[in-house]
Amino acid sequence: QDVAWQAFAKNAKQQSESRQAWFAKMREARDGARSAPEVLAQRSEFMKQRQLEMAANVAAFKDLYAALTPEQKLIADQRFGGFRRSR
């Protein structure tokens, strides 16, 4: 489980750093003299990047999930899946 957890955690950290950098760019764009079309194009690029990050997150989570015990999977389903699975 440790290897899968470390990969998942590394992916989450990278995504967090990426979002922080994007937010800083957006603040800079908002405070600067950038035009509305430029800002919207930048947001579109962020969304494309976010989609790629989410795909990587899903892959890392699938690997982690595969390494979990049945009890841990139940907890993961409740916490990450947004639903409660009956036993």
PDB file of C-alpha atoms in Angstrom:
ATOM      1  CA  GLN A   1       0.000   0.000   0.000  1.00  0.00           C
ATOM      2  CA  ASP A   2       2.852   2.373   0.723  1.00  0.00           C
ATOM      3  CA  VAL A   3       4.038   2.613  -2.886  1.00  0.00           C
ATOM      4  CA  ALA A   4       0.511   3.316  -4.156  1.00  0.00           C
ATOM      5  CA  TRP A   5      -0.066   5.841  -1.365  1.00  0.00           C
ATOM      6  CA  GLN A   6       3.204   7.660  -2.104  1.00  0.00           C
ATOM      7  CA  ALA A   7       2.301   7.910  -5.818  1.00  0.00           C
ATOM      8  CA  PHE A   8      -1.159   9.233  -4.947  1.00  0.00           C
ATOM      9  CA  ALA A   9       0.259  11.748  -2.469  1.00  0.00           C
ATOM     10  CA  LYS A  10       2.910  12.922  -4.937  1.00  0.00           C
ATOM     11  CA  ASN A  11       0.242  13.458  -7.578  1.00  0.00           C
ATOM     12  CA  ALA A  12      -1.930  15.410  -5.136  1.00  0.00           C
ATOM     13  CA  LYS A  13       1.008  17.612  -4.130  1.00  0.00           C
ATOM     14  CA  GLN A  14       1.857  18.349  -7.765  1.00  0.00           C
ATOM     15  CA  GLN A  15      -1.750  19.298  -8.467  1.00  0.00           C
ATOM     16  CA  SER A  16      -1.828  21.607  -5.458  1.00  0.00           C
ATOM     17  CA  GLU A  17       1.348  23.347  -6.561  1.00  0.00           C
ATOM     18  CA  SER A  18       0.008  23.684 -10.098  1.00  0.00           C
ATOM     19  CA  ARG A  19      -3.231  25.289  -8.865  1.00  0.00           C
ATOM     20  CA  GLN A  20      -1.358  27.698  -6.605  1.00  0.00           C
ATOM     21  CA  ALA A  21       0.785  28.791  -9.546  1.00  0.00           C
ATOM     22  CA  TRP A  22      -2.309  29.249 -11.699  1.00  0.00           C
ATOM     23  CA  PHE A  23      -4.077  31.326  -9.067  1.00  0.00           C
ATOM     24  CA  ALA A  24      -1.004  33.542  -8.809  1.00  0.00           C
ATOM     25  CA  LYS A  25      -1.042  33.989 -12.605  1.00  0.00           C
ATOM     26  CA  MET A  26      -4.740  34.850 -12.531  1.00  0.00           C
ATOM     27  CA  ARG A  27      -4.232  37.438  -9.776  1.00  0.00           C
ATOM     28  CA  GLU A  28      -1.410  38.934 -11.805  1.00  0.00           C
ATOM     29  CA  ALA A  29      -3.577  38.995 -14.940  1.00  0.00           C
ATOM     30  CA  ARG A  30      -6.478  40.529 -13.064  1.00  0.00           C
ATOM     31  CA  ASP A  31      -4.285  43.218 -11.537  1.00  0.00           C
ATOM     32  CA  GLY A  32      -2.428  43.858 -14.802  1.00  0.00           C
ATOM     33  CA  ALA A  33      -3.527  45.369 -18.060  1.00  0.00           C
ATOM     34  CA  ARG A  34      -4.608  42.103 -19.697  1.00  0.00           C
ATOM     35  CA  SER A  35      -7.691  42.111 -21.857  1.00  0.00           C
ATOM     36  CA  ALA A  36     -10.797  40.070 -21.099  1.00  0.00           C
ATOM     37  CA  PRO A  37     -10.179  37.725 -24.068  1.00  0.00           C
ATOM     38  CA  GLU A  38      -6.646  37.053 -22.801  1.00  0.00           C
ATOM     39  CA  VAL A  39      -7.908  36.281 -19.315  1.00  0.00           C
ATOM     40  CA  LEU A  40     -10.608  33.958 -20.686  1.00  0.00           C
ATOM     41  CA  ALA A  41      -8.058  32.179 -22.888  1.00  0.00           C
ATOM     42  CA  GLN A  42      -5.854  31.701 -19.846  1.00  0.00           C
ATOM     43  CA  ARG A  43      -8.780  30.246 -17.899  1.00  0.00           C
ATOM     44  CA  SER A  44      -9.491  27.875 -20.781  1.00  0.00           C
ATOM     45  CA  GLU A  45      -5.886  26.682 -20.700  1.00  0.00           C
ATOM     46  CA  PHE A  46      -6.177  26.146 -16.952  1.00  0.00           C
ATOM     47  CA  MET A  47      -9.269  24.009 -17.439  1.00  0.00           C
ATOM     48  CA  LYS A  48      -7.466  21.880 -20.033  1.00  0.00           C
ATOM     49  CA  GLN A  49      -4.566  21.434 -17.630  1.00  0.00           C
ATOM     50  CA  ARG A  50      -6.961  20.624 -14.803  1.00  0.00           C
ATOM     51  CA  GLN A  51      -8.593  17.926 -16.914  1.00  0.00           C
ATOM     52  CA  LEU A  52      -5.195  16.300 -17.494  1.00  0.00           C
ATOM     53  CA  GLU A  53      -4.451  16.514 -13.771  1.00  0.00           C
ATOM     54  CA  MET A  54      -7.770  14.893 -12.895  1.00  0.00           C
ATOM     55  CA  ALA A  55      -7.035  12.019 -15.294  1.00  0.00           C
ATOM     56  CA  ALA A  56      -3.686  11.512 -13.545  1.00  0.00           C
ATOM     57  CA  ASN A  57      -5.467  11.696 -10.181  1.00  0.00           C
ATOM     58  CA  VAL A  58      -7.955   9.016 -11.226  1.00  0.00           C
ATOM     59  CA  ALA A  59      -5.128   6.732 -12.364  1.00  0.00           C
ATOM     60  CA  ALA A  60      -3.196   7.227  -9.107  1.00  0.00           C
ATOM     61  CA  PHE A  61      -6.343   6.644  -7.050  1.00  0.00           C
ATOM     62  CA  LYS A  62      -7.190   3.454  -8.975  1.00  0.00           C
ATOM     63  CA  ASP A  63      -3.742   2.085  -8.150  1.00  0.00           C
ATOM     64  CA  LEU A  64      -4.154   3.022  -4.496  1.00  0.00           C
ATOM     65  CA  TYR A  65      -7.682   1.618  -4.362  1.00  0.00           C
ATOM     66  CA  ALA A  66      -6.504  -1.707  -5.796  1.00  0.00           C
ATOM     67  CA  ALA A  67      -4.048  -2.030  -2.894  1.00  0.00           C
ATOM     68  CA  LEU A  68      -6.659  -1.390  -0.174  1.00  0.00           C
ATOM     69  CA  THR A  69      -8.321  -3.981   2.022  1.00  0.00           C
ATOM     70  CA  PRO A  70     -12.093  -4.440   1.644  1.00  0.00           C
ATOM     71  CA  GLU A  71     -12.635  -2.384   4.811  1.00  0.00           C
ATOM     72  CA  GLN A  72     -10.424   0.411   3.495  1.00  0.00           C
ATOM     73  CA  LYS A  73     -12.248   0.347   0.151  1.00  0.00           C
ATOM     74  CA  LEU A  74     -15.525   0.850   1.970  1.00  0.00           C
ATOM     75  CA  ILE A  75     -14.125   3.931   3.706  1.00  0.00           C
ATOM     76  CA  ALA A  76     -12.673   5.218   0.422  1.00  0.00           C
ATOM     77  CA  ASP A  77     -16.037   4.741  -1.273  1.00  0.00           C
ATOM     78  CA  GLN A  78     -17.729   6.748   1.467  1.00  0.00           C
ATOM     79  CA  ARG A  79     -15.158   9.540   1.558  1.00  0.00           C
ATOM     80  CA  PHE A  80     -14.269   9.870  -2.115  1.00  0.00           C
ATOM     81  CA  GLY A  81     -17.228   8.357  -3.907  1.00  0.00           C
ATOM     82  CA  GLY A  82     -19.922  10.527  -2.418  1.00  0.00           C
ATOM     83  CA  PHE A  83     -22.111   7.565  -1.589  1.00  0.00           C
ATOM     84  CA  ARG A  84     -22.456   4.850   0.967  1.00  0.00           C
ATOM     85  CA  ARG A  85     -22.116   1.291  -0.244  1.00  0.00           C
ATOM     86  CA  SER A  86     -23.982  -1.365   1.640  1.00  0.00           C
ATOM     87  CA  ARG A  87     -22.072  -4.466   2.660  1.00  0.00           C
TER      88      ARG A  87
END
